[in-house]
Coordinates of C-alpha atoms and ligand atoms in Angstrom, one line a residue:
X166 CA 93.2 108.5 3.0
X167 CA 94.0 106.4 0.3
X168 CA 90.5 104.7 -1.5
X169 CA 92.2 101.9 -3.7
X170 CA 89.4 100.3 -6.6
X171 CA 89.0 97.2 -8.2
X172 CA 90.0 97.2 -11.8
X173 CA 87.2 95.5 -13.7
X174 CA 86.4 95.7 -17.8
X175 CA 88.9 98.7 -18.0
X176 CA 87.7 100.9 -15.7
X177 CA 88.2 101.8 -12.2
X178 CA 85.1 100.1 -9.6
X179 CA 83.9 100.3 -5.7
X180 CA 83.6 96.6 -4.4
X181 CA 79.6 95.4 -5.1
X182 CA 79.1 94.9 -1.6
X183 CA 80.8 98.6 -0.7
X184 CA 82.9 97.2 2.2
X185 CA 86.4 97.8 2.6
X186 CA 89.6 96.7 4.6
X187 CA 91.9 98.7 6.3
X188 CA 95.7 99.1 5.2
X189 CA 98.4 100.1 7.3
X190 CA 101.8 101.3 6.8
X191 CA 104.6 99.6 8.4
X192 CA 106.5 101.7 9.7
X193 CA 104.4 103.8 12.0
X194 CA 101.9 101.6 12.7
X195 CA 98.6 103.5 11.2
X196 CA 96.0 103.2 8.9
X197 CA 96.4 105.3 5.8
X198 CA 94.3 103.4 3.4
X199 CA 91.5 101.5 2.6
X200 CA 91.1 98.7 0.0
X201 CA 88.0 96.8 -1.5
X202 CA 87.0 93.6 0.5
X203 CA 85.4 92.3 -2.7
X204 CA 83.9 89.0 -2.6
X205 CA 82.3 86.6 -5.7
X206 CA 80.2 89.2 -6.7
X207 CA 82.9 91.2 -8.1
X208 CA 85.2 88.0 -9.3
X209 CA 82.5 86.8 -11.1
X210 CA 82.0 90.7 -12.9
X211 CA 86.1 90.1 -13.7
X212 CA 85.9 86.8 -14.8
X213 CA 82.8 88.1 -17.3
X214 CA 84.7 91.0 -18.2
X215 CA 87.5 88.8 -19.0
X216 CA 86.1 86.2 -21.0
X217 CA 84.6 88.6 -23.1
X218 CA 88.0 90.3 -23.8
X219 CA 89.8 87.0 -24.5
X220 CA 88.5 86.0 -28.5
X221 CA 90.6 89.4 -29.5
X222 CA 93.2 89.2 -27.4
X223 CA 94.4 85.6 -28.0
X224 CA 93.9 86.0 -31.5
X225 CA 96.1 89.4 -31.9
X226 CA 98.9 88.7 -33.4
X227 CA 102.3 88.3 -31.4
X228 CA 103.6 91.4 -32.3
X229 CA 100.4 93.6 -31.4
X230 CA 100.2 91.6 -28.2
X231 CA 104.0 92.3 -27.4
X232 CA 104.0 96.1 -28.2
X233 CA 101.0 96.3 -25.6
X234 CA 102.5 94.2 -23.0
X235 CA 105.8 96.4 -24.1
X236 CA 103.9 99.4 -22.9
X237 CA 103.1 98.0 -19.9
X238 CA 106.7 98.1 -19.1
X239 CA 107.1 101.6 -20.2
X240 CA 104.5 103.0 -18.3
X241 CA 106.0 101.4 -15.4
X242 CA 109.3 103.2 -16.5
X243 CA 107.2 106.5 -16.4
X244 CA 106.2 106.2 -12.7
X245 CA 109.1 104.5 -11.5
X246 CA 110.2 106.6 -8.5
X247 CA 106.4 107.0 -7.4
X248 CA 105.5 103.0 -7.7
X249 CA 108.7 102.7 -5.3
X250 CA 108.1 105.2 -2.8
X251 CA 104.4 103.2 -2.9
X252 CA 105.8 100.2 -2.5
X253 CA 108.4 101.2 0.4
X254 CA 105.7 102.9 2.4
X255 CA 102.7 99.8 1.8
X256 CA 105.5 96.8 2.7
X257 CA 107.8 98.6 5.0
X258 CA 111.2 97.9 2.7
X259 CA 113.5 100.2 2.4
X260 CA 113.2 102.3 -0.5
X261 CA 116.5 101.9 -1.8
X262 CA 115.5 98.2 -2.0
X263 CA 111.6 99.1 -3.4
X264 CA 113.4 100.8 -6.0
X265 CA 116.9 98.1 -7.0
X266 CA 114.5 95.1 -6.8
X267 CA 110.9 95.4 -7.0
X268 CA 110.5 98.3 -9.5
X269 CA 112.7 97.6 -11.8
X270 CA 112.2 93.9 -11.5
X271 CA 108.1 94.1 -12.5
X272 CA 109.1 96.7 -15.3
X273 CA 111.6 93.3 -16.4
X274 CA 109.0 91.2 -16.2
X275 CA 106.2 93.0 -18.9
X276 CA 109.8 93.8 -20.7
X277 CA 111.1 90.3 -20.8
X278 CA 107.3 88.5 -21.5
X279 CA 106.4 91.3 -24.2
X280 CA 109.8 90.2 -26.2
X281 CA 108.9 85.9 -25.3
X282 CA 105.8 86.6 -26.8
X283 CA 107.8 87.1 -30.2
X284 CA 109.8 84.0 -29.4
X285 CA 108.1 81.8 -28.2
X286 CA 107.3 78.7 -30.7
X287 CA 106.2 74.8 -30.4
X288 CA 107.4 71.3 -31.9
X289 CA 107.0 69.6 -35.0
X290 CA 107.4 65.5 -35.0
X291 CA 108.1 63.7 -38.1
X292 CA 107.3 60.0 -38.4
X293 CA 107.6 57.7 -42.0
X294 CA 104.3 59.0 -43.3
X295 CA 102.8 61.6 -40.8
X296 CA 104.1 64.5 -39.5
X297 CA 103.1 65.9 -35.8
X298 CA 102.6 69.4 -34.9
X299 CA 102.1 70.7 -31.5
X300 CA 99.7 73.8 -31.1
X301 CA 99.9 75.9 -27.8
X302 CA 97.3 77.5 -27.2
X303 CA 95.9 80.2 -24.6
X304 CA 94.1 78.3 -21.4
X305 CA 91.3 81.4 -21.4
X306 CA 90.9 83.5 -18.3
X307 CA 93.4 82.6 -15.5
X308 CA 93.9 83.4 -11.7
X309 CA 96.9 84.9 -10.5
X310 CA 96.9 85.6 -6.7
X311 CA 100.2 86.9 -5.3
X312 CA 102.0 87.6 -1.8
X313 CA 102.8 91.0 0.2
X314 CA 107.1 90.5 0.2
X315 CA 107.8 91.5 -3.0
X316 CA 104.7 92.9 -4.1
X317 CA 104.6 94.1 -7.7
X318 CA 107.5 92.1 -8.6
X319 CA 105.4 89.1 -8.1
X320 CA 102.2 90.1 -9.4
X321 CA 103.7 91.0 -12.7
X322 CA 105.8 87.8 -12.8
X323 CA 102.7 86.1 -13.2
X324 CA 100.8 88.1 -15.2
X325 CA 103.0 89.4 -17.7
X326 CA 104.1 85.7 -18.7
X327 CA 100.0 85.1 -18.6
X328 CA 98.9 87.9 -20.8
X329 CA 102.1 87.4 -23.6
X330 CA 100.8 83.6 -23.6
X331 CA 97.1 84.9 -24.8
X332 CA 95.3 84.5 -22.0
X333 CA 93.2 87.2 -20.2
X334 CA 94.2 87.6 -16.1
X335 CA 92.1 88.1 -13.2
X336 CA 94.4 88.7 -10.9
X337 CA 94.5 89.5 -6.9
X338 CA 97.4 91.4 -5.0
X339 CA 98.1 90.8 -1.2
X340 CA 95.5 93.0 0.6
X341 CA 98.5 93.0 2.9
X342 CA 100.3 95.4 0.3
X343 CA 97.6 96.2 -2.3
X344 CA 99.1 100.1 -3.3
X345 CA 101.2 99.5 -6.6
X346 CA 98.0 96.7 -8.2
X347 CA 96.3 99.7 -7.5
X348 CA 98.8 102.0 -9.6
X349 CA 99.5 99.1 -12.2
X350 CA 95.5 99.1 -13.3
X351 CA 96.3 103.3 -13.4
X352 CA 98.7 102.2 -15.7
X353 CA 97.3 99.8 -18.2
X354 CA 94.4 102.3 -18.2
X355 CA 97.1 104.9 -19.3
X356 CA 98.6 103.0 -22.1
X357 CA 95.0 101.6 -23.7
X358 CA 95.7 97.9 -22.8
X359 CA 92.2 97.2 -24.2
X360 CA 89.7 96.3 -21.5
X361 CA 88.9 93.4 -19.7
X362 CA 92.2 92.0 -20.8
X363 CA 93.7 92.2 -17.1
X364 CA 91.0 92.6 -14.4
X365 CA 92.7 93.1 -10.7
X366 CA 90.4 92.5 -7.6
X367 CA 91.5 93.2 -3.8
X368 CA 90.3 91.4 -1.0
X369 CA 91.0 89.0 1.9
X370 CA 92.3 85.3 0.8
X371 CA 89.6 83.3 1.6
X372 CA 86.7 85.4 0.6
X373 CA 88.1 87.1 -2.9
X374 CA 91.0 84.5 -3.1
X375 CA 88.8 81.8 -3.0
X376 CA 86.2 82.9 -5.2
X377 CA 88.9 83.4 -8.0
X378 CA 90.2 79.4 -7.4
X379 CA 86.5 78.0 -7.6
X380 CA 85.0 80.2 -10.7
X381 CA 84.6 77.5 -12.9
X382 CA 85.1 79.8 -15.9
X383 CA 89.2 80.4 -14.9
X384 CA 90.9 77.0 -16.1
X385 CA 94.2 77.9 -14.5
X386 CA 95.5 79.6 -11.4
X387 CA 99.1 80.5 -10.5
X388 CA 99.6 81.1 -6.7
X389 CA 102.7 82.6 -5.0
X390 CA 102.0 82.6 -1.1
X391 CA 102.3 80.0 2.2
X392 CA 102.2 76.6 2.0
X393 CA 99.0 76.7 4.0
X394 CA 97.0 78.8 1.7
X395 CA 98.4 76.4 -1.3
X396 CA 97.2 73.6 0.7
X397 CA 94.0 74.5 0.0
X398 CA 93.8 75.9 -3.3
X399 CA 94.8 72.9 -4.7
X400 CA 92.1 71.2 -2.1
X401 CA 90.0 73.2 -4.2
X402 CA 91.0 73.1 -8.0
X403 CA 92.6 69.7 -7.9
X404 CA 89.2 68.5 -8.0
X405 CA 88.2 70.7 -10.7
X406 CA 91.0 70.0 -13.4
X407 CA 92.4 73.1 -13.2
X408 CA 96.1 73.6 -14.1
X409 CA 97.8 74.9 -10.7
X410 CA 101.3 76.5 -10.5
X411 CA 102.0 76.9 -6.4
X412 CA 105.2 78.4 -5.5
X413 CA 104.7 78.5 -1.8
X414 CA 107.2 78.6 1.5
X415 CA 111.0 77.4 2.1
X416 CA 113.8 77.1 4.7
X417 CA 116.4 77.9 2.9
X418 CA 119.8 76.3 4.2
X419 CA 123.6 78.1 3.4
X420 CA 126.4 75.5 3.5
X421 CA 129.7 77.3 3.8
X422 CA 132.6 75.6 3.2
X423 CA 136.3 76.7 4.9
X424 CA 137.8 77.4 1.5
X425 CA 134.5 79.6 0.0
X426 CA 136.1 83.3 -0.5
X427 CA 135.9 84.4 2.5
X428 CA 134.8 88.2 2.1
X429 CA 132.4 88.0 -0.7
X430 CA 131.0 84.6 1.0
X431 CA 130.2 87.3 4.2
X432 CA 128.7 90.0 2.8
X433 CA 126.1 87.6 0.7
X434 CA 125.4 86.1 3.4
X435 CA 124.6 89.0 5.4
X436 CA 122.1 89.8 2.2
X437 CA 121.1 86.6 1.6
X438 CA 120.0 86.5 5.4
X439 CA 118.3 90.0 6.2
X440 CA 117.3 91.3 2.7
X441 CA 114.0 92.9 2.8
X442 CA 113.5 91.9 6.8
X443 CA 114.2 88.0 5.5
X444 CA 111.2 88.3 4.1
X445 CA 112.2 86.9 0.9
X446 CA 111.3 83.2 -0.1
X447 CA 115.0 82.5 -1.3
X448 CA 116.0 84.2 1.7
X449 CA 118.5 81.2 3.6
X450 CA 117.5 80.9 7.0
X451 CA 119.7 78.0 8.3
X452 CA 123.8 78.3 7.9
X453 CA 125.9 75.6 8.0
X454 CA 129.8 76.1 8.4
X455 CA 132.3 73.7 8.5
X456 CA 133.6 73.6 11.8
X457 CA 137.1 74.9 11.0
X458 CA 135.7 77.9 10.2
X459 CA 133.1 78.2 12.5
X460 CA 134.1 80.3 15.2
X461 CA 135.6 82.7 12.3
X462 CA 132.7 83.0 10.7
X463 CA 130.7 83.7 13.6
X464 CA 131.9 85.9 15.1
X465 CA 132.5 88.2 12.2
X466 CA 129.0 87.8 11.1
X467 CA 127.4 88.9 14.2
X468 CA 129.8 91.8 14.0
X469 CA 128.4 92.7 10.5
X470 CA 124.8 91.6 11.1
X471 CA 125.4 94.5 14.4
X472 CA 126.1 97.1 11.8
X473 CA 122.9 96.8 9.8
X474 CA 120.9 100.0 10.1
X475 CA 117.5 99.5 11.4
X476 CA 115.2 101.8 10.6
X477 CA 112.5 104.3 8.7
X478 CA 112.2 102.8 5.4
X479 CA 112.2 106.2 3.9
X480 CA 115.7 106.9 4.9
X481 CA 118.5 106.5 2.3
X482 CA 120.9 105.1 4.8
X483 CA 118.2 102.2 6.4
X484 CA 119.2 98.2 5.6
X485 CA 116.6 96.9 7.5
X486 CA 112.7 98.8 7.7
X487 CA 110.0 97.2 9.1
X488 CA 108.2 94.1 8.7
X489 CA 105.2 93.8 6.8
X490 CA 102.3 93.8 9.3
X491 CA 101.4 93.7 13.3
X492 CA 100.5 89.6 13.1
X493 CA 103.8 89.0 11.4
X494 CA 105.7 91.2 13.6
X495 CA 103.9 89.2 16.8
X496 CA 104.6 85.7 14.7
X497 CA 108.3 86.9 14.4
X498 CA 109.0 87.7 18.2
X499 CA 107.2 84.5 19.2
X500 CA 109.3 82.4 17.2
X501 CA 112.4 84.2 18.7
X502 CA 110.8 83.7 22.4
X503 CA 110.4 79.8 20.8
X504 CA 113.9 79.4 19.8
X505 CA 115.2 80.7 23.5
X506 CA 112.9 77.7 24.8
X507 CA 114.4 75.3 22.6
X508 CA 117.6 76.1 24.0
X509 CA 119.1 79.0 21.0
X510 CA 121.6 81.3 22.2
X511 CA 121.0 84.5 20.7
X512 CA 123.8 85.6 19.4
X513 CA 122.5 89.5 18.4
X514 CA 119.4 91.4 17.7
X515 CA 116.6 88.9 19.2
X516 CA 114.2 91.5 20.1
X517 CA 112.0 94.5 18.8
X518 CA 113.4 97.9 18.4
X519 CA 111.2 100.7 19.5
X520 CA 111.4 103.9 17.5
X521 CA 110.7 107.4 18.4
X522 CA 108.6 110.2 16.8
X523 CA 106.5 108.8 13.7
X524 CA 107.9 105.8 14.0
X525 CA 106.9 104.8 17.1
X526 CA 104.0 102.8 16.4
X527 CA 105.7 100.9 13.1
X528 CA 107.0 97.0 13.4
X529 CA 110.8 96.9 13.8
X530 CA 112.5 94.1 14.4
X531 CA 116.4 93.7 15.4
X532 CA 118.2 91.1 12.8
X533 CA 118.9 88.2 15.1
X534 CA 121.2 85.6 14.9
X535 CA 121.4 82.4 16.9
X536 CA 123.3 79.6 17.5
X537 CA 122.9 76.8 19.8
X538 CA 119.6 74.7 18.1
X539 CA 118.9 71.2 17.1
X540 CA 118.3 70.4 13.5
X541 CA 115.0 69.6 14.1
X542 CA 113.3 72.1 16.5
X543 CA 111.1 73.8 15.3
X544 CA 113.0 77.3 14.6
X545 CA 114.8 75.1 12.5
X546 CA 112.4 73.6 11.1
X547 CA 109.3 75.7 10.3
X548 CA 109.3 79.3 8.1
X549 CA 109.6 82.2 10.1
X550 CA 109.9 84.6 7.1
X551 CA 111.8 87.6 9.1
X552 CA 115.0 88.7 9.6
X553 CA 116.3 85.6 12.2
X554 CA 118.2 83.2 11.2
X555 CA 120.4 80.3 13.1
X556 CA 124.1 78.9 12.9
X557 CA 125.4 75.7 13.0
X558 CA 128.7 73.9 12.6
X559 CA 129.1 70.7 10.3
X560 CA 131.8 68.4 10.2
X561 CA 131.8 66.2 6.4
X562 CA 130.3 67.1 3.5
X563 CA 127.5 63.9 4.3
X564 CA 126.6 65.6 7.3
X565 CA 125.8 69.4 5.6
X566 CA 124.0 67.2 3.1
X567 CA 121.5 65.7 5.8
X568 CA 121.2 68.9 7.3
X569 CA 120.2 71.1 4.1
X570 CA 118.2 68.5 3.1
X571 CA 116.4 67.5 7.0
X572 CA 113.2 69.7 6.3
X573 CA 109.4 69.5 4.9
X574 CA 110.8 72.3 2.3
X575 CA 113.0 72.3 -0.6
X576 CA 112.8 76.1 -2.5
X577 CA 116.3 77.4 -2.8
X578 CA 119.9 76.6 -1.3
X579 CA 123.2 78.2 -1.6
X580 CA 126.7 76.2 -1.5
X581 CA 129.7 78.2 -0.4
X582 CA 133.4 76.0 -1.4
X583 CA 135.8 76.5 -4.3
X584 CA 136.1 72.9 -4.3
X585 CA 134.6 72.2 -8.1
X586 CA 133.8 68.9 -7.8
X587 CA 132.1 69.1 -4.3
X588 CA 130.0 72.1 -5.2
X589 CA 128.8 70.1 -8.3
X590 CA 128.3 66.9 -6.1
X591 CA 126.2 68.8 -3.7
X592 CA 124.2 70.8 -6.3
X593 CA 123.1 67.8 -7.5
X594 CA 122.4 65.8 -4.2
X595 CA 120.4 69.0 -2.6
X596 CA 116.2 68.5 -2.6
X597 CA 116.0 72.0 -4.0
X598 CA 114.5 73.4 -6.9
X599 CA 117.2 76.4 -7.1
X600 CA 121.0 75.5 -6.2
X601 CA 123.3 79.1 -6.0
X602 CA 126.8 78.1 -5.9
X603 CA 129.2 80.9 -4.5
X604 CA 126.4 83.6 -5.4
X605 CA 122.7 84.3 -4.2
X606 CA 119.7 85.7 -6.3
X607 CA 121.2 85.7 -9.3
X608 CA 118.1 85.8 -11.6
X609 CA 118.1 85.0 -15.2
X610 CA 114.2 85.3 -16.3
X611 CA 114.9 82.7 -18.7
X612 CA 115.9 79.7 -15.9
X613 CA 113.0 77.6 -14.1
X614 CA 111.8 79.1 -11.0
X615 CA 110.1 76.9 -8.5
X616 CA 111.0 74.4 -5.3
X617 CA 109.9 70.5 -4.5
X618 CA 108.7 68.9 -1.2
X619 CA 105.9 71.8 0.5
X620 CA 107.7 74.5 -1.2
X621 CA 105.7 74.0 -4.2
X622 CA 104.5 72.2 -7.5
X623 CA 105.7 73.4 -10.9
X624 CA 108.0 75.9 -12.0
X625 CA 107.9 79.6 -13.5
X626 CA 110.4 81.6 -15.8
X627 CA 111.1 81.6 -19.4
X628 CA 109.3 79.1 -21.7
X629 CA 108.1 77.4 -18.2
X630 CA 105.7 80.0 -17.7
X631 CA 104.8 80.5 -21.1
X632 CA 104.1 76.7 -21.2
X633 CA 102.1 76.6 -18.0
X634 CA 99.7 78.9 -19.2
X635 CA 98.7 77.1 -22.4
X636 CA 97.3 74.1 -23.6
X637 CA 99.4 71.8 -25.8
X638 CA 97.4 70.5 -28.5
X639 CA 98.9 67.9 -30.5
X640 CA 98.0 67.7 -34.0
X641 CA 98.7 64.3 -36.6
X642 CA 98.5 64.9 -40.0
X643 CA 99.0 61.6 -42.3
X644 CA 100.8 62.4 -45.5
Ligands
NAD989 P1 99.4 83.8 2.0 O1 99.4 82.4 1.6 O2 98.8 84.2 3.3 O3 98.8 84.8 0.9 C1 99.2 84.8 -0.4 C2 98.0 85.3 -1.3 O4 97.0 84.3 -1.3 C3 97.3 86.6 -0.8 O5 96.9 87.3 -1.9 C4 96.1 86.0 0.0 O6 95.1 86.9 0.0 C5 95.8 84.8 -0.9 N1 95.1 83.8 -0.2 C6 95.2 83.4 1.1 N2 94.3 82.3 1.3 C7 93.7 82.0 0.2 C8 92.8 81.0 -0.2 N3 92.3 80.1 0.6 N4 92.4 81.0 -1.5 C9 92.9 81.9 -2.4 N5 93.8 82.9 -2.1 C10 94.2 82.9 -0.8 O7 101.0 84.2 2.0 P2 101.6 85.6 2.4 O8 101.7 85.7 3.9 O9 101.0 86.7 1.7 O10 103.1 85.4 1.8 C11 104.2 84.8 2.5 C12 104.4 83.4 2.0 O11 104.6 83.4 0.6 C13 105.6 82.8 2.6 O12 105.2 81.4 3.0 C14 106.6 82.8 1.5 O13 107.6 81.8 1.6 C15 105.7 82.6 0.3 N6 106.4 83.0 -0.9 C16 106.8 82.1 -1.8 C17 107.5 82.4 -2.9 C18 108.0 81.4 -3.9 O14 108.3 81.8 -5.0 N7 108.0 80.2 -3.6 C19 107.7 83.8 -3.2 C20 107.3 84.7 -2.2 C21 106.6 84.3 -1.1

């Protein structure tokens, strides 16, 4: 049994109150860990911990700051193939997947930060007799609280951009998929990132969670997660001045155009639909084709979406493991049971898959794909987050408009046409805070990450996030 700790001051701790949560694996089903269910007992020891790390560390100088953060990445490096078979076995993704995307991404992010820490500068303003300068400075301790679908890729894209800015981080995984936090605080213990400098605390949202978003010693919390949970953070810090970064839920729509490339349009949009169980936030869950193309495109993606492998997340040859937990597995099926109510065909998949052997108690579900629904039921309208998605035809380029932009979300879209002027029109007519023209998740760290509408409020990446966690401070000298 795996006994996960709290990393607090640079040293491994039991939660204060000694209780602990269960964590299961995905793919069979069982219990094989336990992780703290700290409360504000054990925030308020980070927080402390935190604040009496951050005088140093915000005044190191850049290049000391990025060689540590550098470290960071290289430690990650050193455990690379055990932090993804950790983070296949906690979430359920294939490790194939645990090992392109979320490892190597989170090692990106301390790399990428550690070298914007060297870069990163502020503005001067000249006027006839004074001359402005803009300081920008650390905030002080910050929250970051992440979700369970990409795990450590998250987690580090929020504190890595946190730490290079100055600031000291306490910071809370999904107790959904707490294993690699765990590994991570192994790791910044491994490479002498000096204590207190990044505290990580596990727990359940609303007891440890909360307790981070209403310390009144963190000035700043950056929240990846449902639109529901950022709902109420901000309930909470709004009131309290704090600066909030919420990147929260999206349904992503696909608008496919008759003259897209045909081939590469259907393999990415088998991907873009079923990576990591469609538990992926940029994941598109509503296509639109134009009806010429329609039937085409139908049936050869059921026909692809068929050959997807489903199965132990372990296995080299698996596309699609299991999803993240029993409640999301139940929330998945129900909104499949939903979708058949609201009149849905369903085209393939559309039901659980029942494994044998170790497997048999794990949370499979068949990639589903159905036609058939109204614009605005609510399959179509509300995040299912799992590997289902539904088809539609549309006739003008109006029309696909209205329908990509027809829901309470606006994170990510994708445009499929080699029509240049169209896909520039539409780019710039979608309520979206990330457009993908003829590709999908093509990340450059550098670009601003975030959606509008419910899907969130601010933006992450590059000089975004390094501006989000500090203060500007403008300064007017008279001369
Ligand atoms: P969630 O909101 O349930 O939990 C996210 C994190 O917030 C967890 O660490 C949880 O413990 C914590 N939390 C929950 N309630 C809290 C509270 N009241 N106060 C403080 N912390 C609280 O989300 P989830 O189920 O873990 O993740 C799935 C959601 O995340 C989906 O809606 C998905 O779209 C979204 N997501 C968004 C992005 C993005 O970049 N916009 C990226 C990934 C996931």
């Amino acid at each position: 049994m795996l006994i996960l700790s709290n990393y607090i001051g640079g040293t491994l701790q039991s939660p204060v109150n000694g209780r602990y949560i269960d964590n299961y694996e995905p793919s069979t089903g069982s219990v094989y860990g336990k992780i703290p269910d700290s409360d504000e007992h054990d925030v308020n020891l980070a927080v402390a911990a935190a604040k009496a790390a951050f005088p140093a560390w915000a005044a190191m100088d850049p290049a000391s700051r990025s060689r540590q953060i550098h470290r960071i990445a290289e430690g990650i490096n050193n455990r690379f193939e055990e932090l993804a078979a950790a983070e296949s076995r906690d979430s359920g993704k294939p490790v194939g997947l645990a090992r392109r995307m979320d490892i190597t991404r989170a090692r990106d992010n301390f790399e990428f930060f550690a070298a914007a820490a060297l870069q990163f500068a502020s503005e001067s303003h000249n006027q006839p007799g004074f001359i402005n300068y803009t300081l920008r400075q650390p905030i002080g301790v910050v929250g970051c609280i992440s979700p369970w679908n990409l795990p450590l890729y998250l987690f580090t894209w929020k504190i890595a951009p946190a730490l290079a800015a100055g600031n000291c981080v306490v910071a809370k995984p999904s107790e959904v998929t707490p294993v690699t936090a765990h590994m991570l605080a192994e790791i910044c213990m491994e490479v002498g990132l000096p204590a207190g400098v990044l505290n990580i605390v596990h727990g359940a949202g609303p007891q440890c969670g909360a307790s981070i978003v209403k310390h009144p010693e963190i000035k700043g919390v950056s929240f990846t997660g449902s639109t529901r949970a950022g709902r109420e953070i901000a309930s909470v810090a709004a009131p309290m001045f704090k600066k909030l970064s919420l990147e929260l839920g999206g349904k992503n729509p696909v608008i496919i155009f008759a003259d897209s490339d045909y081939e590469e349009m259907l393999n990415t949009t088998v991907r873009s639909s079923f990576t990591n169980q469609g538990q992926i936030c940029l994941c598109g869950s509503r296509i639109y084709v134009e009806r010429p193309l329609y039937n085409r495109f139908r049936s050869d993606f059921v026909s692809r979406v068929q050959q997807l492998k489903v199965g132990d997340p372990a296995a080299a040859d698996t596309n699609i493991g299991a999803v993240v937990s029993e409640t999301h597995y139940n929330k998945i099926l129900s909104y499949i049971a939903l979708a058949k109510e609201e009149g849905g065909t369903i085209l393939c998949g559309g039901e659980a898959v029942k494994m044998e052997g170790e497997q048999a108690g794990g949370w499979y579900i068949a990639p589903t794909v159905i036609d058939g629904l109204s614009p605005q039921c609510r399959t179509n309208q509300e995040e299912i987050f799992g590997p289902v998605v539904s088809i539609q035809p549309f006739d003008t380029e109006e029309e696909a408009v209205t329908l990509a932009n027809n829901t309470d979300y606006g994170l990510a879209a994708v445009i499929w046409t080699n029509h240049l002027s169209r896909a520039h029109r539409l780019g710039d007519r979608l309520a979206s805070g990330i457009v993908w023209i003829n590709c999908w998740l093509e990340r450059d760290l550098r670009t601003p990450f975030g959606g509008v509408k419910n899907s969130g409020v601010g933006r992450e990446g590059g000089w975004e996030a390094l501006r989000f966690f500090t203060e500007a401070k403008n300064i007017c000298v008279k001369i």
